[in-house]
Amino acid sequence: MSQIIHLNRLIAFTAIASIAIFNIKQLHVNAQEIPNTPQATTTQKICSLDPVENLLPSLPGQKTSSLFSYLAEQGFSRAEDGSWVCYVNDPNKEGRYYTLFKVKEQEGKLIGSSFLDNSSLILGQDSRSLDFFMTLIERHTNVTQETQPSIRRYLEAFITLVKDGKIKPSRRGFLFDQPNRALIMYHPLTTGGLKGTAITINIQLPKNISSSSPQN
């Protein structure tokens, strides 16, 4: 039987004050260097990198009135703790699958992560991570359409630097949107069975967007 690697907790994200917040200008990334090419229209799901959701049993009494229930159409499954996860097969080990993406609301914050197994991005994970993060930003913040392209370029630059090994894992958070106190960070995993790192966005949800719906 395939083994699901559960990640119950990421890091104590609620202690925002303990994270070194850097202004976007302090990150040595020139986002303008990444070509602003038109985005191709695609119907491909975010969670479609050899997904395994059809192999997973349905949770008993699973509710769909969740803040992130729209992700079901993107191939995500709802976990017992109320988070939404994307499970994928391990391309290097037959019979093993693990969590690639995860998102959860926690005390008024949106926490979305892309997990790097053994600190390596699998093929296509960089672009899917960007699409995943932007979907969360577009749906759960008050970021304007005029601001979205610059945020996308910034996040793309950050993911590229992680992929190239130019950003090392740490507890440092990089601010990319002030009104929502939105941070992106590349950090080591301290709990759970997946060994490696994760790229995580941490966003303070606006009060009119944050949901108090049941998590089970």
mmCIF file of C-alpha atoms in Angstrom:
data_model
loop_
_atom_site.group_PDB
_atom_site.id
_atom_site.type_symbol
_atom_site.label_atom_id
_atom_site.label_comp_id
_atom_site.label_asym_id
_atom_site.label_seq_id
_atom_site.Cartn_x
_atom_site.Cartn_y
_atom_site.Cartn_z
ATOM 1 C CA MET A 1 0.000 0.000 0.000
ATOM 2 C CA SER A 2 1.324 3.420 -0.867
ATOM 3 C CA GLN A 3 2.420 5.507 2.048
ATOM 4 C CA ILE A 4 1.179 9.082 2.432
ATOM 5 C CA ILE A 5 3.653 11.346 4.097
ATOM 6 C CA HIS A 6 1.593 13.563 6.372
ATOM 7 C CA LEU A 7 2.790 17.035 7.248
ATOM 8 C CA ASN A 8 0.832 18.127 10.287
ATOM 9 C CA ARG A 9 2.606 21.384 10.849
ATOM 10 C CA LEU A 10 5.016 23.561 8.893
ATOM 11 C CA ILE A 11 6.580 26.109 11.236
ATOM 12 C CA ALA A 12 5.148 28.355 13.961
ATOM 13 C CA PHE A 13 3.995 30.899 11.415
ATOM 14 C CA THR A 14 1.829 32.781 13.865
ATOM 15 C CA ALA A 15 4.900 34.369 15.434
ATOM 16 C CA ILE A 16 5.265 36.868 12.616
ATOM 17 C CA ALA A 17 7.229 39.181 14.852
ATOM 18 C CA SER A 18 9.999 36.625 15.081
ATOM 19 C CA ILE A 19 10.489 36.546 11.337
ATOM 20 C CA ALA A 20 12.958 39.011 9.859
ATOM 21 C CA ILE A 21 10.770 40.945 7.447
ATOM 22 C CA PHE A 22 12.649 42.377 4.536
ATOM 23 C CA ASN A 23 11.407 45.058 2.225
ATOM 24 C CA ILE A 24 11.022 43.916 -1.366
ATOM 25 C CA LYS A 25 13.944 46.147 -2.330
ATOM 26 C CA GLN A 26 16.237 44.314 0.115
ATOM 27 C CA LEU A 27 15.897 41.007 -1.678
ATOM 28 C CA HIS A 28 18.719 40.951 -4.206
ATOM 29 C CA VAL A 29 16.398 40.047 -7.031
ATOM 30 C CA ASN A 30 15.815 42.172 -10.043
ATOM 31 C CA ALA A 31 12.375 40.934 -10.970
ATOM 32 C CA GLN A 32 12.459 43.069 -14.082
ATOM 33 C CA GLU A 33 15.123 40.799 -15.528
ATOM 34 C CA ILE A 34 12.533 38.058 -15.996
ATOM 35 C CA PRO A 35 10.750 38.624 -19.317
ATOM 36 C CA ASN A 36 7.171 39.721 -18.903
ATOM 37 C CA THR A 37 5.835 37.353 -21.523
ATOM 38 C CA PRO A 38 2.094 36.956 -22.097
ATOM 39 C CA GLN A 39 0.609 34.092 -20.140
ATOM 40 C CA ALA A 40 -0.629 31.284 -22.332
ATOM 41 C CA THR A 41 -4.195 30.189 -21.791
ATOM 42 C CA THR A 42 -4.301 26.695 -20.357
ATOM 43 C CA THR A 43 -6.857 24.362 -18.821
ATOM 44 C CA GLN A 44 -4.243 22.215 -17.127
ATOM 45 C CA LYS A 45 -4.829 21.650 -13.425
ATOM 46 C CA ILE A 46 -2.361 22.967 -10.861
ATOM 47 C CA CYS A 47 -2.242 19.529 -9.273
ATOM 48 C CA SER A 48 -1.680 17.455 -12.395
ATOM 49 C CA LEU A 49 1.933 16.356 -11.993
ATOM 50 C CA ASP A 50 1.084 12.654 -11.959
ATOM 51 C CA PRO A 51 -1.626 13.195 -9.310
ATOM 52 C CA VAL A 52 -2.900 10.399 -7.135
ATOM 53 C CA GLU A 53 -6.103 11.905 -5.751
ATOM 54 C CA ASN A 54 -8.217 9.193 -7.369
ATOM 55 C CA LEU A 55 -6.368 6.584 -5.326
ATOM 56 C CA LEU A 56 -7.226 8.246 -2.024
ATOM 57 C CA PRO A 57 -10.355 7.333 -0.038
ATOM 58 C CA SER A 58 -12.988 10.019 0.448
ATOM 59 C CA LEU A 59 -13.150 11.456 3.932
ATOM 60 C CA PRO A 60 -16.370 10.507 5.766
ATOM 61 C CA GLY A 61 -18.794 13.408 5.950
ATOM 62 C CA GLN A 62 -16.463 15.679 4.007
ATOM 63 C CA LYS A 63 -17.894 19.174 3.675
ATOM 64 C CA THR A 64 -17.423 21.355 0.633
ATOM 65 C CA SER A 65 -18.192 24.722 2.294
ATOM 66 C CA SER A 66 -14.510 25.456 2.774
ATOM 67 C CA LEU A 67 -12.556 28.612 2.030
ATOM 68 C CA PHE A 68 -10.448 26.574 -0.398
ATOM 69 C CA SER A 69 -13.061 24.164 -1.784
ATOM 70 C CA TYR A 70 -12.513 25.503 -5.315
ATOM 71 C CA LEU A 71 -9.156 23.701 -5.268
ATOM 72 C CA ALA A 72 -10.997 20.401 -5.653
ATOM 73 C CA GLU A 73 -11.389 21.315 -9.324
ATOM 74 C CA GLN A 74 -7.601 21.714 -9.495
ATOM 75 C CA GLY A 75 -6.942 18.167 -8.282
ATOM 76 C CA PHE A 76 -6.533 18.915 -4.564
ATOM 77 C CA SER A 77 -7.954 16.779 -1.774
ATOM 78 C CA ARG A 78 -9.118 17.893 1.647
ATOM 79 C CA ALA A 79 -7.190 16.441 4.580
ATOM 80 C CA GLU A 80 -8.546 15.588 8.001
ATOM 81 C CA ASP A 81 -7.078 18.749 9.537
ATOM 82 C CA GLY A 82 -9.028 20.955 7.116
ATOM 83 C CA SER A 83 -6.091 21.743 4.852
ATOM 84 C CA TRP A 84 -6.156 21.173 1.083
ATOM 85 C CA VAL A 85 -3.321 19.116 -0.348
ATOM 86 C CA CYS A 86 -1.962 17.965 -3.675
ATOM 87 C CA TYR A 87 -0.473 14.467 -3.538
ATOM 88 C CA VAL A 88 1.849 13.305 -6.299
ATOM 89 C CA ASN A 89 3.743 10.135 -7.068
ATOM 90 C CA ASP A 90 7.445 10.168 -6.288
ATOM 91 C CA PRO A 91 9.171 10.178 -9.700
ATOM 92 C CA ASN A 92 12.229 8.477 -8.204
ATOM 93 C CA LYS A 93 10.644 5.743 -6.092
ATOM 94 C CA GLU A 94 7.888 3.444 -7.288
ATOM 95 C CA GLY A 95 4.946 3.068 -4.942
ATOM 96 C CA ARG A 96 5.631 6.215 -2.929
ATOM 97 C CA TYR A 97 3.658 9.436 -3.057
ATOM 98 C CA TYR A 98 3.848 12.567 -0.978
ATOM 99 C CA THR A 99 2.453 16.070 -0.459
ATOM 100 C CA LEU A 100 3.533 18.518 -3.147
ATOM 101 C CA PHE A 101 1.276 21.498 -2.293
ATOM 102 C CA LYS A 102 -0.634 22.365 0.842
ATOM 103 C CA VAL A 103 -2.768 25.319 1.929
ATOM 104 C CA LYS A 104 -4.587 26.075 5.142
ATOM 105 C CA GLU A 105 -6.151 28.980 7.000
ATOM 106 C CA GLN A 106 -4.652 29.342 10.456
ATOM 107 C CA GLU A 107 -5.730 32.065 12.875
ATOM 108 C CA GLY A 108 -6.624 34.501 10.130
ATOM 109 C CA LYS A 109 -3.586 33.711 8.012
ATOM 110 C CA LEU A 110 -3.357 31.870 4.717
ATOM 111 C CA ILE A 111 -0.396 29.502 4.630
ATOM 112 C CA GLY A 112 0.386 27.904 1.270
ATOM 113 C CA SER A 113 3.426 25.707 0.670
ATOM 114 C CA SER A 114 5.229 23.970 -2.148
ATOM 115 C CA PHE A 115 7.368 21.125 -0.773
ATOM 116 C CA LEU A 116 10.778 20.230 -2.157
ATOM 117 C CA ASP A 117 11.524 16.578 -1.477
ATOM 118 C CA ASN A 118 15.183 16.354 -0.446
ATOM 119 C CA SER A 119 15.383 20.088 -1.240
ATOM 120 C CA SER A 120 14.881 19.555 -4.979
ATOM 121 C CA LEU A 121 12.110 20.769 -7.267
ATOM 122 C CA ILE A 122 10.628 18.069 -9.477
ATOM 123 C CA LEU A 123 10.079 18.729 -13.163
ATOM 124 C CA GLY A 124 7.450 21.422 -13.653
ATOM 125 C CA GLN A 125 7.122 22.247 -9.960
ATOM 126 C CA ASP A 126 8.481 25.777 -10.377
ATOM 127 C CA SER A 127 5.760 26.928 -12.783
ATOM 128 C CA ARG A 128 3.019 25.037 -10.922
ATOM 129 C CA SER A 129 4.140 26.600 -7.641
ATOM 130 C CA LEU A 130 3.868 30.049 -9.190
ATOM 131 C CA ASP A 131 0.368 29.303 -10.499
ATOM 132 C CA PHE A 132 -0.605 27.906 -7.093
ATOM 133 C CA PHE A 133 0.606 30.970 -5.202
ATOM 134 C CA MET A 134 -0.967 33.426 -7.631
ATOM 135 C CA THR A 135 -4.305 31.607 -7.471
ATOM 136 C CA LEU A 136 -4.306 31.988 -3.690
ATOM 137 C CA ILE A 137 -3.309 35.652 -3.926
ATOM 138 C CA GLU A 138 -5.940 36.465 -6.540
ATOM 139 C CA ARG A 139 -8.723 34.738 -4.604
ATOM 140 C CA HIS A 140 -7.887 35.602 -1.020
ATOM 141 C CA THR A 141 -6.389 39.088 -0.991
ATOM 142 C CA ASN A 142 -7.412 42.548 -2.123
ATOM 143 C CA VAL A 143 -4.467 42.806 -4.518
ATOM 144 C CA THR A 144 -5.540 44.747 -7.615
ATOM 145 C CA GLN A 145 -5.215 43.489 -11.178
ATOM 146 C CA GLU A 146 -2.700 46.260 -11.820
ATOM 147 C CA THR A 147 -0.456 44.967 -9.018
ATOM 148 C CA GLN A 148 -0.727 41.252 -9.805
ATOM 149 C CA PRO A 149 1.810 41.205 -12.708
ATOM 150 C CA SER A 150 4.577 42.738 -10.578
ATOM 151 C CA ILE A 151 3.865 40.326 -7.715
ATOM 152 C CA ARG A 152 3.952 37.424 -10.160
ATOM 153 C CA ARG A 153 7.340 38.529 -11.511
ATOM 154 C CA TYR A 154 8.693 38.881 -7.986
ATOM 155 C CA LEU A 155 7.520 35.418 -6.902
ATOM 156 C CA GLU A 156 8.816 33.936 -10.153
ATOM 157 C CA ALA A 157 12.224 35.474 -9.494
ATOM 158 C CA PHE A 158 12.230 34.117 -5.933
ATOM 159 C CA ILE A 159 11.347 30.565 -7.054
ATOM 160 C CA THR A 160 14.006 30.732 -9.776
ATOM 161 C CA LEU A 161 16.677 31.735 -7.246
ATOM 162 C CA VAL A 162 15.640 28.853 -4.993
ATOM 163 C CA LYS A 163 15.829 26.474 -7.951
ATOM 164 C CA ASP A 164 19.307 27.770 -8.816
ATOM 165 C CA GLY A 165 20.496 27.388 -5.222
ATOM 166 C CA LYS A 166 21.016 31.142 -4.761
ATOM 167 C CA ILE A 167 18.649 31.399 -1.780
ATOM 168 C CA LYS A 168 19.385 29.162 1.191
ATOM 169 C CA PRO A 169 16.670 27.817 3.522
ATOM 170 C CA SER A 170 16.140 29.933 6.628
ATOM 171 C CA ARG A 171 13.401 31.504 8.770
ATOM 172 C CA ARG A 172 13.721 34.785 6.872
ATOM 173 C CA GLY A 173 10.546 36.126 5.345
ATOM 174 C CA PHE A 174 10.490 38.441 2.311
ATOM 175 C CA LEU A 175 7.647 40.937 2.116
ATOM 176 C CA PHE A 176 5.993 41.144 -1.304
ATOM 177 C CA ASP A 177 2.701 42.890 -0.492
ATOM 178 C CA GLN A 178 2.398 45.363 2.379
ATOM 179 C CA PRO A 179 -1.419 45.745 2.767
ATOM 180 C CA ASN A 180 -1.824 41.998 3.302
ATOM 181 C CA ARG A 181 1.498 41.576 5.146
ATOM 182 C CA ALA A 182 2.252 38.896 2.573
ATOM 183 C CA LEU A 183 5.539 37.049 3.001
ATOM 184 C CA ILE A 184 7.358 34.436 0.979
ATOM 185 C CA MET A 185 10.047 32.285 2.530
ATOM 186 C CA TYR A 186 12.220 29.294 1.732
ATOM 187 C CA HIS A 187 12.637 27.240 4.878
ATOM 188 C CA PRO A 188 13.647 23.822 6.179
ATOM 189 C CA LEU A 189 10.981 21.371 7.318
ATOM 190 C CA THR A 190 11.088 20.794 11.040
ATOM 191 C CA THR A 191 8.202 18.342 11.440
ATOM 192 C CA GLY A 192 6.588 15.568 9.448
ATOM 193 C CA GLY A 193 8.025 12.724 7.464
ATOM 194 C CA LEU A 194 9.089 14.637 4.361
ATOM 195 C CA LYS A 195 12.769 15.489 4.482
ATOM 196 C CA GLY A 196 13.683 18.662 2.691
ATOM 197 C CA THR A 197 12.484 22.234 2.407
ATOM 198 C CA ALA A 198 9.466 24.251 1.338
ATOM 199 C CA ILE A 199 8.628 27.523 -0.356
ATOM 200 C CA THR A 200 5.794 29.085 1.615
ATOM 201 C CA ILE A 201 3.639 32.180 1.319
ATOM 202 C CA ASN A 202 2.110 33.563 4.502
ATOM 203 C CA ILE A 203 -0.671 36.105 4.060
ATOM 204 C CA GLN A 204 -2.772 38.002 6.580
ATOM 205 C CA LEU A 205 -6.287 37.488 5.240
ATOM 206 C CA PRO A 206 -8.506 40.565 5.024
ATOM 207 C CA LYS A 207 -11.363 40.314 7.531
ATOM 208 C CA ASN A 208 -13.958 40.240 4.780
ATOM 209 C CA ILE A 209 -12.183 37.263 3.138
ATOM 210 C CA SER A 210 -11.116 35.173 6.129
ATOM 211 C CA SER A 211 -13.479 32.310 6.803
ATOM 212 C CA SER A 212 -14.660 30.893 10.091
ATOM 213 C CA SER A 213 -16.184 27.799 8.502
ATOM 214 C CA PRO A 214 -15.649 24.410 10.199
ATOM 215 C CA GLN A 215 -12.277 22.835 9.539
ATOM 216 C CA ASN A 216 -13.489 19.218 9.679
#
